[in-house]
Amino acid sequence: MHKSKSFFQRYFLPVVAMLIISSITDLTAHNLPLINVTGRNIISLDGEWQIIVDPYEAGFYDYRHKESSDGFFRNEIQHDKTQLIEYKFTSEHQLKVPGDWNSQDPKLFYYEGTVWYKKDFKVTADLTTRLFIYFGAANYESIVYVNGKKVGTHTGGFTPFCFEITSLVKKGNNFVVVKVDNKRHLSGVPTVMTDWWNYGGITRDVYLVKEPKTFIQDYFIQLKKNSFNEIEGFIKLDGATSKQKVKIEIPEAKIDTAFETDDSGYVKINIPVKNLSLWSPGNPKLYDVIVSSGEDKIKDKIGFRTISAKGADILLNGKPVFLRGISIHEENPLKGRRAYSIKDAEMLLGWAKELGCNFVRLAHYPHNENMIHTAEKMGIMVWEEIPVYWTIDWKDKNTLANAENQLSEAIERDKNSASVIIWSMGNETPVSDERNKFLISLSVLARKMDGTRLISAAMEKHTNPSDPLTQIVQDPFADYVDVLAFNEYIGWYDGLPNKCSEVKWKINYDKPVIITEFGGDALGGYHADKLTRFSEEYQEYLYKQQIKMIKKISQLRGMTPWILCDFRSPRRVLPHYEDGWNRKGLISNKGIKKKAFYVLQKFYKELETKK
Ligand code: GCB
């Protein structure tokens, strides 16, 4: 018998079905952060990747500037000779990963746009296990395709992202294509105006990660705030549908403790400990830590220490510490490219050590993991920052979401590293209601994710027109930080070096103070009298005057002058002296230690012997 369909059946159900199907067919995976990726079962995809430079994004948009639905530029398969395909990945056009494109091909030196990357890989693994693809970082926007299918997208140039590709790969040959776009955006983080090179590309390591069905996705294992007797944190499994056993072993500390997760695979941990050898610059002790659950086992090396602020003091393991620091960009100045390797980290941090540092400010974005771990091994404390820099679009909700995402990815990655003691919410951001709200949201998030470290931001000082010599640090965000930090350029952008002896400071906060920047430019090897700009003598004189001045700030507990090495910046256009480089380095891009290097070194040596 024919029964006519109701309105509900005829119109409503098909729409619902369509919605369900379209949400299922959107196969893009969520970014799944994997803690301690190198402690896992990984296969490196580093090396040569084939590329297509695509300034008009022809592989993404059609001629009406609509996103093309087909697998254009992501799919290598030519079905027959009649098919028009106007692109090809070839081995004549390749770039090294990890690495920025700007330093690898002179044509790409100033390039800001899209480059497509492609790499073939073989899967021999048993496909009952799970497979992930992990990118240490790619600047700035990335879309990942595996075997022609979109896997996921990521925004932000300095934090890792990882997608599950289990259902997309087959045994044998597979390929991954990544669209990387480093165009700057007004609403981006950072925004269009910075003072560093906008290096594009897959700038950090890429791995395939093999995991069992249920595996350890994340863990937080640190000393509880202000305690030497308790390790606190969590372990999180992925793939669990019922309670699971997990175990933490720290053999040297005679710890072997089991826990049971909830049904989703999460468990808070708490382990009593005794007589741990605490991590510090003088004793960069790292313990072997083994986390296991079912078939999965991850090895890590973790240092244990406490960090806190009390009045104007910074306490490391309960004892006051002065942070003898220097700011660093993630750049190898001798090669003029992004730094990424352990060797790069050893060179940069080796110079910092030689300078007498126990602390570095990794400006202005999260640096690669090799920097964090090398610092940890060398006994150097770290200030880690997100690129909330200068004037961000404070009103845009998406910009805040983007900044929060970059902050959480940084904390997710480095929360077990003893070296990292401070999370910085940004740099030189101009005070306004919207900016205050923005930074407060970030600080609330950081404290929620990690209650063990200190919160700060590089703020600014100001003067009142009626009293131009009194330098005032007052910022509504200061109430939300543990460490009051600010930049000042007295003697460079603000008067001549002798101004340092004339100023007074008004800092009405009972908090530790770090001067996160001061400095001036000097062209390595250029000598003149101490008032000639860009000479080494000017910079040397400026450092001497600065040191005399800041010693008078009673709450001063650290400093990170600007900066260890000359670094590339498109804003620095002055011929001969700058030529595309910010010359505030204490070490030139030729590796010459400028005169000011030795002024700071002497001061740091004095501080070290005084303590
Ligand atoms: C600053 C910025 C830093 C710049 C520096 C300079 O205040 O924080 O990113 O590079 O000044 O050299 O002007």
Coordinates of C-alpha atoms and ligand atoms in Angstrom, one line a residue:
M1 CA 0.0 0.0 0.0
H2 CA 1.3 3.4 -0.9
K3 CA 1.7 5.7 2.0
S4 CA 2.5 9.3 1.4
K5 CA 5.4 10.6 3.4
S6 CA 4.8 13.1 6.2
F7 CA 6.3 16.6 6.0
F8 CA 8.7 15.4 8.8
Q9 CA 9.8 12.4 6.9
R10 CA 10.1 14.2 3.6
Y11 CA 12.0 17.3 4.6
F12 CA 13.2 17.1 8.2
L13 CA 14.9 13.7 8.2
P14 CA 16.9 14.2 5.0
V15 CA 18.3 17.4 6.4
V16 CA 19.2 15.8 9.7
A17 CA 20.8 12.9 7.8
M18 CA 22.8 15.3 5.6
L19 CA 24.0 17.2 8.7
I20 CA 25.1 14.0 10.4
I21 CA 26.8 12.7 7.3
S22 CA 28.6 16.0 6.6
S23 CA 29.8 16.1 10.2
I24 CA 31.1 12.5 9.9
T25 CA 32.8 13.1 6.6
D26 CA 34.7 16.1 8.0
L27 CA 37.6 13.8 8.7
T28 CA 39.8 16.6 10.0
A29 CA 41.3 15.4 13.3
H30 CA 41.9 17.4 16.4
N31 CA 45.4 18.4 17.3
L32 CA 46.3 15.8 19.9
P33 CA 49.3 17.0 21.9
L34 CA 51.8 14.2 22.7
I35 CA 54.0 14.9 25.6
N36 CA 57.7 14.0 25.2
V37 CA 57.5 13.0 21.6
T38 CA 61.1 11.9 21.4
G39 CA 60.6 9.4 24.2
R40 CA 58.1 7.5 22.0
N41 CA 58.2 5.0 19.2
I42 CA 59.0 7.5 16.3
I43 CA 60.2 7.5 12.7
S44 CA 61.7 10.8 11.6
L45 CA 60.3 12.4 8.4
D46 CA 63.1 15.0 8.4
G47 CA 65.2 15.4 5.3
E48 CA 64.4 16.6 1.8
W49 CA 60.7 17.4 1.1
Q50 CA 59.6 18.3 -2.4
I51 CA 58.0 21.7 -2.7
I52 CA 55.8 23.9 -4.8
V53 CA 56.0 27.7 -4.2
D54 CA 52.4 29.0 -4.7
P55 CA 52.2 32.7 -4.1
Y56 CA 48.6 32.9 -5.5
E57 CA 47.5 29.8 -3.6
A58 CA 46.4 28.3 -6.9
G59 CA 46.5 24.8 -5.3
F60 CA 43.9 25.9 -2.8
Y61 CA 41.5 28.4 -4.5
D62 CA 40.0 28.3 -7.9
Y63 CA 39.9 31.3 -10.2
R64 CA 36.8 32.6 -8.3
H65 CA 38.9 32.5 -5.2
K66 CA 36.7 29.7 -3.8
E67 CA 38.3 26.9 -2.0
S68 CA 38.7 24.1 -4.6
S69 CA 36.9 21.0 -3.4
D70 CA 39.2 18.6 -5.4
G71 CA 42.5 17.2 -4.2
F72 CA 44.4 19.9 -6.2
F73 CA 48.1 20.1 -5.1
R74 CA 47.4 17.5 -2.4
N75 CA 46.9 14.6 -4.7
E76 CA 49.6 13.3 -6.9
I77 CA 47.6 10.8 -8.8
Q78 CA 47.4 11.3 -12.6
H79 CA 44.6 9.0 -13.7
D80 CA 45.1 9.2 -17.5
K81 CA 46.9 11.3 -20.0
T82 CA 43.9 13.4 -20.9
Q83 CA 43.7 14.8 -17.4
L84 CA 44.9 18.4 -17.2
I85 CA 47.2 18.7 -14.2
E86 CA 49.3 21.9 -14.1
Y87 CA 51.5 21.1 -11.1
K88 CA 54.0 18.5 -10.1
F89 CA 56.1 17.8 -7.1
T90 CA 59.6 17.0 -8.4
S91 CA 63.0 16.2 -6.8
E92 CA 64.4 19.3 -8.5
H93 CA 62.5 21.5 -6.1
Q94 CA 63.2 20.4 -2.6
L95 CA 63.7 22.0 0.8
K96 CA 65.2 20.6 4.0
V97 CA 63.0 19.9 6.9
P98 CA 63.5 21.1 9.6
G99 CA 64.4 24.5 8.2
D100 CA 63.0 27.8 7.2
W101 CA 62.7 28.4 3.4
N102 CA 64.1 31.9 3.5
S103 CA 67.7 30.8 4.1
Q104 CA 67.5 27.8 1.8
D105 CA 66.7 29.6 -1.5
P106 CA 67.6 33.2 -2.3
K107 CA 64.3 33.6 -4.2
L108 CA 62.5 32.9 -0.9
F109 CA 64.5 35.2 1.3
Y110 CA 61.6 37.8 1.7
Y111 CA 58.8 35.4 0.7
E112 CA 55.6 35.5 2.7
G113 CA 53.0 33.2 1.3
T114 CA 52.2 29.6 0.6
V115 CA 54.7 26.7 0.0
W116 CA 53.4 23.2 -0.5
Y117 CA 55.6 20.4 1.0
K118 CA 55.4 16.8 0.1
K119 CA 57.1 13.7 1.5
D120 CA 56.6 10.0 0.7
F121 CA 56.7 7.5 3.5
K122 CA 56.4 3.8 3.9
V123 CA 54.2 2.1 6.4
T124 CA 55.3 -1.3 7.5
A125 CA 53.7 -1.1 10.9
D126 CA 51.0 -3.4 11.9
L127 CA 47.9 -1.3 11.2
T128 CA 46.1 -2.5 14.3
T129 CA 48.3 0.0 16.1
R130 CA 47.6 3.8 15.9
L131 CA 49.7 6.2 13.8
F132 CA 50.2 9.9 14.3
I133 CA 52.0 12.6 12.4
Y134 CA 53.8 15.2 14.6
F135 CA 55.2 18.6 13.6
G136 CA 57.5 20.4 16.0
A137 CA 56.3 23.6 14.4
A138 CA 55.5 25.2 11.0
N139 CA 55.1 28.9 10.5
Y140 CA 52.3 30.1 10.5
E141 CA 49.2 28.4 9.2
S142 CA 49.4 24.7 8.2
I143 CA 47.0 22.3 6.5
V144 CA 48.0 18.7 6.5
Y145 CA 46.8 16.1 3.9
V146 CA 47.7 12.4 3.9
N147 CA 47.1 10.4 0.7
G148 CA 45.1 13.4 -0.6
K149 CA 42.8 13.6 2.4
K150 CA 42.7 16.6 4.7
V151 CA 43.9 15.6 8.1
G152 CA 43.9 18.8 10.1
T153 CA 44.9 22.4 10.3
H154 CA 47.1 24.4 12.7
T155 CA 47.6 28.1 13.4
G156 CA 50.7 29.5 15.1
G157 CA 54.3 29.2 14.1
F158 CA 56.1 28.0 17.3
T159 CA 54.3 25.2 18.9
P160 CA 53.8 21.5 18.0
F161 CA 50.7 19.9 16.4
C162 CA 49.9 16.3 15.9
F163 CA 47.1 14.4 14.1
E164 CA 46.0 10.8 14.0
I165 CA 46.3 9.3 10.6
T166 CA 45.6 5.6 11.3
S167 CA 42.5 5.4 9.1
L168 CA 44.2 7.2 6.2
V169 CA 47.3 5.2 5.7
K170 CA 47.8 1.9 4.0
K171 CA 50.5 -0.7 4.2
G172 CA 53.3 0.3 1.7
N173 CA 53.6 3.7 0.1
N174 CA 51.9 6.8 1.5
F175 CA 52.4 10.5 1.1
V176 CA 51.9 13.6 3.2
V177 CA 51.3 17.1 1.7
V178 CA 51.4 20.2 3.9
K179 CA 50.4 23.7 2.9
V180 CA 52.4 26.1 4.9
D181 CA 51.5 29.8 4.7
N182 CA 53.5 32.5 6.6
K183 CA 51.5 35.5 5.5
R184 CA 51.1 38.0 8.4
H185 CA 47.6 39.0 9.5
L186 CA 46.4 42.0 11.5
S187 CA 44.5 39.7 13.7
G188 CA 47.3 37.1 14.0
V189 CA 49.5 36.2 17.0
P190 CA 52.0 37.8 16.4
T191 CA 50.4 40.5 14.3
V192 CA 51.8 42.2 11.2
M193 CA 54.5 44.3 13.0
T194 CA 57.4 42.6 14.7
D195 CA 61.1 43.1 14.9
W196 CA 62.2 39.7 13.8
W197 CA 62.4 37.7 10.6
N198 CA 59.2 36.0 9.5
Y199 CA 60.8 32.7 8.7
G200 CA 58.4 30.4 6.8
G201 CA 58.3 26.7 6.5
I202 CA 58.4 23.5 8.4
T203 CA 60.9 24.8 10.8
R204 CA 61.1 21.9 13.3
D205 CA 61.3 18.1 13.3
V206 CA 58.5 15.9 11.8
Y207 CA 57.8 12.4 13.1
L208 CA 55.5 9.5 12.6
V209 CA 54.5 8.2 16.0
K210 CA 53.3 4.7 16.5
E211 CA 51.1 4.0 19.5
P212 CA 49.1 1.1 20.8
K213 CA 45.3 1.4 20.9
T214 CA 45.4 2.8 24.4
F215 CA 48.4 4.9 25.2
I216 CA 49.9 7.6 27.4
Q217 CA 49.1 10.8 25.8
D218 CA 50.1 13.3 28.5
Y219 CA 51.6 13.5 32.0
F220 CA 52.5 16.2 34.4
I221 CA 55.2 15.1 36.9
Q222 CA 56.6 17.9 39.0
L223 CA 57.2 18.8 42.7
K224 CA 54.1 20.3 44.3
K225 CA 54.3 24.0 44.7
N226 CA 56.6 24.8 47.6
S227 CA 57.1 21.2 48.6
F228 CA 60.2 19.0 48.5
N229 CA 58.3 16.0 49.7
E230 CA 55.5 15.5 47.2
I231 CA 55.4 15.0 43.5
E232 CA 52.1 16.0 42.0
G233 CA 50.4 16.0 38.6
F234 CA 48.4 13.7 36.4
I235 CA 48.6 11.0 33.7
K236 CA 46.2 11.0 30.8
L237 CA 45.6 8.1 28.5
D238 CA 44.1 8.2 25.0
G239 CA 41.8 5.5 23.8
A240 CA 40.7 4.2 27.2
T241 CA 37.1 3.3 27.7
S242 CA 37.5 1.8 31.2
K243 CA 39.7 2.1 34.2
Q244 CA 43.4 1.4 33.5
K245 CA 46.5 0.8 35.6
V246 CA 49.3 3.2 35.1
K247 CA 52.7 3.2 36.8
I248 CA 55.5 5.8 37.5
E249 CA 59.0 4.6 38.2
I250 CA 61.9 6.7 39.2
P251 CA 64.5 4.0 40.0
E252 CA 67.2 6.3 41.4
A253 CA 64.7 7.7 43.9
K254 CA 63.3 4.2 44.6
I255 CA 59.9 5.2 43.4
D256 CA 57.6 2.6 41.8
T257 CA 54.0 3.7 42.2
A258 CA 50.9 2.4 40.6
F259 CA 47.6 4.3 40.0
E260 CA 44.2 3.6 38.5
T261 CA 42.7 6.0 36.0
D262 CA 39.0 6.8 35.7
D263 CA 37.0 5.5 32.8
S264 CA 38.3 8.2 30.4
G265 CA 42.0 7.3 31.2
Y266 CA 42.8 10.2 33.5
V267 CA 44.3 10.1 37.0
K268 CA 45.7 12.7 39.3
I269 CA 48.9 11.6 40.9
N270 CA 50.6 12.3 44.2
I271 CA 53.8 10.6 45.3
P272 CA 55.6 11.2 48.6
V273 CA 59.3 11.6 48.0
K274 CA 62.3 12.1 50.3
N275 CA 65.8 13.6 49.7
L276 CA 65.5 14.3 46.0
S277 CA 68.6 15.9 44.6
L278 CA 67.0 19.1 43.5
W279 CA 67.6 20.6 40.1
S280 CA 69.5 24.0 40.0
P281 CA 72.1 25.7 37.9
G282 CA 74.8 24.3 40.2
N283 CA 73.2 20.8 40.1
P284 CA 71.3 20.2 36.9
K285 CA 70.2 16.8 38.1
L286 CA 67.7 14.9 35.9
Y287 CA 66.1 11.7 37.0
D288 CA 65.1 8.8 34.7
V289 CA 61.3 8.6 34.9
I290 CA 59.4 5.8 33.3
V291 CA 55.6 6.0 32.8
S292 CA 53.9 2.9 31.7
S293 CA 50.4 1.6 31.1
G294 CA 49.5 -1.7 29.4
E295 CA 51.6 -2.1 26.3
D296 CA 52.8 1.5 26.4
K297 CA 56.0 2.8 28.1
I298 CA 57.6 6.2 27.9
K299 CA 61.0 7.2 29.2
D300 CA 61.7 10.7 30.3
K301 CA 64.3 12.7 32.2
I302 CA 62.8 15.0 34.7
G303 CA 64.4 17.5 37.1
F304 CA 62.7 18.4 40.4
R305 CA 62.9 21.9 41.8
T306 CA 60.6 24.5 43.3
I307 CA 60.3 28.1 42.2
S308 CA 58.3 30.8 44.0
A309 CA 58.2 34.5 44.7
K310 CA 58.1 36.0 48.2
G311 CA 58.1 39.7 48.6
A312 CA 60.8 40.9 46.2
D313 CA 62.6 37.6 46.2
I314 CA 62.6 34.8 43.7
L315 CA 63.2 31.5 45.5
L316 CA 64.7 28.5 43.7
N317 CA 64.4 25.5 46.0
G318 CA 63.5 27.9 48.8
K319 CA 66.6 30.0 48.4
P320 CA 66.9 33.5 46.9
V321 CA 68.3 33.6 43.5
F322 CA 69.4 36.4 41.2
L323 CA 68.6 35.8 37.5
R324 CA 71.8 36.6 35.5
G325 CA 70.2 36.4 32.1
I326 CA 70.3 37.4 28.5
S327 CA 67.6 37.5 25.8
I328 CA 67.8 35.2 22.8
H329 CA 66.0 34.8 19.5
E330 CA 65.6 31.4 17.9
E331 CA 68.2 32.1 15.2
N332 CA 71.6 30.9 14.3
P333 CA 73.3 34.2 13.6
L334 CA 76.3 32.7 11.9
K335 CA 74.1 31.0 9.3
G336 CA 71.3 33.6 9.3
R337 CA 68.5 31.1 9.7
R338 CA 66.1 29.7 12.3
A339 CA 67.8 27.6 15.0
Y340 CA 66.4 24.1 15.4
S341 CA 69.1 21.6 16.2
I342 CA 70.8 20.5 19.4
K343 CA 74.1 21.9 18.0
D344 CA 72.4 25.3 17.5
A345 CA 71.1 25.2 21.1
E346 CA 74.6 24.3 22.4
M347 CA 76.1 27.2 20.5
L348 CA 73.6 29.8 21.7
L349 CA 73.4 28.5 25.3
G350 CA 77.2 27.9 25.4
W351 CA 77.7 31.6 24.7
A352 CA 75.1 32.5 27.4
K353 CA 77.1 30.3 29.9
E354 CA 80.4 32.0 28.8
L355 CA 78.7 35.3 29.6
G356 CA 78.0 34.1 33.1
C357 CA 74.3 33.4 32.8
N358 CA 72.1 31.2 34.9
F359 CA 69.0 32.3 33.0
V360 CA 67.8 33.0 29.5
R361 CA 64.8 34.8 28.1
L362 CA 63.7 32.8 25.0
A363 CA 62.1 35.7 23.1
H364 CA 59.4 36.3 21.8
Y365 CA 57.8 32.9 21.2
P366 CA 58.3 29.3 22.3
H367 CA 61.6 28.1 21.1
N368 CA 62.2 24.6 19.9
E369 CA 62.4 21.7 22.4
N370 CA 66.2 21.4 21.9
M371 CA 66.7 24.8 23.5
I372 CA 64.6 23.8 26.5
H373 CA 66.3 20.5 27.1
T374 CA 69.8 21.7 26.4
A375 CA 69.2 24.5 28.9
E376 CA 67.9 21.9 31.4
K377 CA 71.1 19.8 31.0
M378 CA 73.4 22.9 31.2
G379 CA 71.6 24.2 34.3
I380 CA 70.1 27.3 32.8
M381 CA 66.7 28.6 33.9
V382 CA 64.3 29.7 31.2
W383 CA 61.7 32.4 30.6
E384 CA 59.3 31.1 28.0
E385 CA 57.1 33.6 26.1
I386 CA 54.2 33.6 23.6
P387 CA 54.2 35.9 20.6
V388 CA 51.6 38.3 22.1
Y389 CA 53.9 41.1 21.0
W390 CA 53.3 44.9 20.7
T391 CA 49.9 45.7 19.3
I392 CA 47.6 42.7 19.0
D393 CA 44.0 42.9 18.0
W394 CA 42.8 42.9 21.6
K395 CA 39.1 43.0 20.7
D396 CA 39.0 40.0 18.4
K397 CA 37.7 36.9 20.2
N398 CA 39.5 34.7 17.6
T399 CA 42.8 36.4 18.4
L400 CA 42.4 35.7 22.1
A401 CA 41.5 32.1 21.3
N402 CA 44.6 31.8 19.1
A403 CA 46.8 33.3 21.8
E404 CA 45.3 30.9 24.4
N405 CA 45.8 28.0 22.1
Q406 CA 49.5 28.9 21.6
L407 CA 50.0 29.4 25.3
S408 CA 48.4 26.0 26.1
E409 CA 50.4 24.2 23.5
A410 CA 53.6 25.7 25.0
I411 CA 52.6 24.7 28.5
E412 CA 51.5 21.3 27.4
R413 CA 54.9 20.7 25.8
D414 CA 57.2 22.1 28.5
K415 CA 55.4 21.6 31.7
N416 CA 57.8 18.8 32.9
S417 CA 61.0 20.8 32.2
A418 CA 62.8 22.0 35.3
S419 CA 64.6 24.7 33.3
V420 CA 61.3 26.6 32.6
I421 CA 60.6 28.8 35.6
I422 CA 58.5 31.6 34.1
W423 CA 55.6 31.8 31.6
S424 CA 55.5 35.2 30.0
M425 CA 52.2 36.4 28.6
G426 CA 53.6 38.8 26.2
N427 CA 55.9 41.7 25.4
E428 CA 55.5 45.5 25.4
T429 CA 51.8 45.5 25.1
P430 CA 50.2 49.0 25.4
V431 CA 47.8 49.3 28.4
S432 CA 44.1 49.5 27.6
D433 CA 41.0 47.8 29.1
E434 CA 40.9 45.3 26.2
R435 CA 44.6 44.5 26.5
N436 CA 44.3 44.1 30.3
K437 CA 41.4 41.7 29.9
F438 CA 43.3 39.8 27.2
L439 CA 46.4 39.3 29.3
I440 CA 44.4 38.5 32.4
S441 CA 42.6 35.7 30.5
L442 CA 45.9 34.3 29.5
S443 CA 47.3 34.4 33.0
V444 CA 44.2 32.7 34.4
L445 CA 44.7 29.9 31.8
A446 CA 48.4 29.6 32.6
R447 CA 47.8 29.3 36.3
K448 CA 45.0 26.8 35.7
M449 CA 47.3 24.6 33.6
D450 CA 50.4 25.0 35.7
G451 CA 50.3 26.2 39.3
T452 CA 54.0 25.5 39.9
R453 CA 55.7 28.2 37.8
L454 CA 55.8 32.0 37.9
I455 CA 53.8 34.2 35.7
S456 CA 55.1 37.4 34.1
A457 CA 55.1 39.6 31.0
A458 CA 57.6 42.1 29.7
M459 CA 55.8 45.4 30.4
E460 CA 56.8 49.0 29.9
K461 CA 57.8 52.0 32.0
H462 CA 56.6 55.5 31.6
T463 CA 57.3 59.1 32.8
N464 CA 55.0 62.0 33.6
P465 CA 55.6 65.1 31.5
S466 CA 56.0 67.2 34.7
D467 CA 58.9 65.0 35.9
P468 CA 60.6 63.4 32.9
L469 CA 63.4 61.9 34.9
T470 CA 61.2 59.8 37.2
Q471 CA 60.7 56.4 35.6
I472 CA 57.5 54.8 36.7
V473 CA 56.5 51.2 36.4
Q474 CA 52.7 51.0 36.9
D475 CA 50.5 48.7 35.0
P476 CA 47.1 47.2 35.8
F477 CA 48.4 43.8 34.7
A478 CA 51.2 44.0 37.3
D479 CA 48.6 42.8 39.9
Y480 CA 48.3 39.5 38.1
V481 CA 52.0 38.6 37.8
D482 CA 54.4 37.0 40.2
V483 CA 57.4 38.8 38.7
L484 CA 57.3 42.4 37.6
A485 CA 59.2 42.6 34.4
F486 CA 59.7 45.6 32.0
N487 CA 61.8 46.8 29.1
E488 CA 63.6 50.1 29.0
Y489 CA 65.9 51.7 26.5
I490 CA 67.4 54.6 28.4
G491 CA 70.6 55.6 26.6
W492 CA 69.4 54.3 23.2
Y493 CA 65.9 55.2 22.2
D494 CA 65.6 57.4 25.3
G495 CA 68.4 59.9 25.6
L496 CA 72.1 59.2 25.7
P497 CA 73.9 56.8 28.1
N498 CA 74.6 59.4 30.7
K499 CA 70.9 59.8 31.2
C500 CA 71.2 56.6 33.2
S501 CA 72.9 58.5 36.0
E502 CA 70.1 61.1 36.1
V503 CA 67.0 59.0 36.4
K504 CA 65.0 57.9 39.5
W505 CA 62.8 54.8 39.7
K506 CA 59.3 54.6 41.1
I507 CA 58.2 50.9 41.4
N508 CA 55.6 50.6 44.1
Y509 CA 55.2 46.9 44.1
D510 CA 56.6 44.4 46.6
K511 CA 57.4 41.9 43.8
P512 CA 60.7 40.7 42.3
V513 CA 61.7 42.9 39.4
I514 CA 63.4 41.7 36.2
I515 CA 64.6 44.1 33.5
T516 CA 63.7 42.1 30.5
E517 CA 65.4 44.4 28.0
F518 CA 67.9 47.2 27.7
G519 CA 70.6 47.7 25.1
G520 CA 71.7 49.5 22.0
D521 CA 73.1 48.7 18.6
A522 CA 76.7 48.2 17.7
L523 CA 78.2 47.0 14.4
G524 CA 80.7 44.4 15.4
G525 CA 84.2 45.6 14.6
Y526 CA 83.2 49.3 14.2
H527 CA 85.2 51.4 16.6
A528 CA 84.8 55.1 17.5
D529 CA 84.3 57.2 20.6
K530 CA 81.7 56.3 23.2
L531 CA 79.1 58.8 21.9
T532 CA 79.2 57.6 18.3
R533 CA 76.1 55.5 17.6
F534 CA 76.5 52.0 16.2
S535 CA 80.1 51.8 17.6
E536 CA 81.2 49.1 20.0
E537 CA 82.3 51.8 22.3
Y538 CA 78.8 53.4 22.5
Q539 CA 77.3 50.0 23.4
E540 CA 80.0 49.3 25.9
Y541 CA 79.5 52.7 27.6
L542 CA 75.7 52.2 27.6
Y543 CA 76.1 48.8 29.4
K544 CA 78.3 50.4 32.0
Q545 CA 75.9 53.1 32.7
Q546 CA 72.9 50.8 32.7
I547 CA 74.5 48.5 35.2
K548 CA 75.2 51.4 37.5
M549 CA 71.6 52.6 37.2
I550 CA 69.7 49.4 37.6
K551 CA 71.7 48.3 40.7
K552 CA 69.8 51.1 42.5
I553 CA 66.5 49.3 42.0
S554 CA 65.9 47.7 45.4
Q555 CA 63.6 44.9 44.1
L556 CA 65.9 44.0 41.2
R557 CA 66.2 40.2 41.1
G558 CA 67.3 39.6 37.5
M559 CA 67.9 41.0 34.0
T560 CA 67.9 39.8 30.4
P561 CA 69.5 42.6 28.3
W562 CA 68.7 42.8 24.7
I563 CA 70.3 40.6 23.2
L564 CA 72.8 37.8 22.9
C565 CA 73.3 37.9 19.1
D566 CA 72.6 40.2 16.2
F567 CA 69.4 39.0 14.6
R568 CA 67.7 39.5 11.2
S569 CA 64.9 42.0 11.1
P570 CA 63.2 43.4 8.0
R571 CA 62.6 46.7 9.9
R572 CA 66.3 47.4 10.2
V573 CA 67.1 49.0 6.8
L574 CA 69.9 51.4 7.5
P575 CA 72.7 50.7 5.0
H576 CA 76.1 49.5 6.2
Y577 CA 75.2 49.6 9.9
E578 CA 72.1 47.4 9.9
D579 CA 71.6 45.9 6.4
G580 CA 68.6 43.9 7.6
W581 CA 70.1 43.1 11.1
N582 CA 69.1 44.3 14.5
R583 CA 72.6 45.0 15.9
K584 CA 71.9 45.0 19.6
G585 CA 73.7 41.6 19.9
L586 CA 76.6 41.3 22.3
I587 CA 77.9 38.9 19.7
S588 CA 77.8 39.9 16.0
N589 CA 76.4 37.7 13.2
K590 CA 80.1 36.9 12.4
G591 CA 80.6 35.6 15.9
I592 CA 82.6 38.5 17.1
K593 CA 82.1 39.3 20.8
K594 CA 81.6 43.0 21.1
K595 CA 83.1 45.1 23.9
A596 CA 79.8 45.2 25.9
F597 CA 79.9 41.4 26.1
Y598 CA 82.8 41.7 28.5
V599 CA 81.2 44.5 30.6
L600 CA 78.2 42.2 31.3
Q601 CA 80.4 39.2 31.8
K602 CA 82.4 41.1 34.4
F603 CA 79.2 42.1 36.2
Y604 CA 77.9 38.6 36.2
K605 CA 81.1 37.1 37.4
E606 CA 81.1 39.6 40.3
L607 CA 77.5 38.7 41.2
E608 CA 78.4 35.0 41.1
T609 CA 81.3 35.3 43.4
K610 CA 79.4 37.6 45.7
K611 CA 76.6 35.2 46.4
Ligands
GCB1 C1 61.9 46.0 22.0 C2 61.4 44.7 21.6 C3 62.3 43.9 20.8 C4 63.1 44.7 19.8 C5 63.9 45.8 20.6 C6 64.7 46.7 19.7 O1 61.5 46.7 22.8 O2 60.8 44.0 22.6 O3 61.6 42.9 20.2 O4 63.9 44.0 19.0 O5 63.0 46.5 21.4 O6 65.8 46.4 19.3 O7 64.2 47.8 19.4

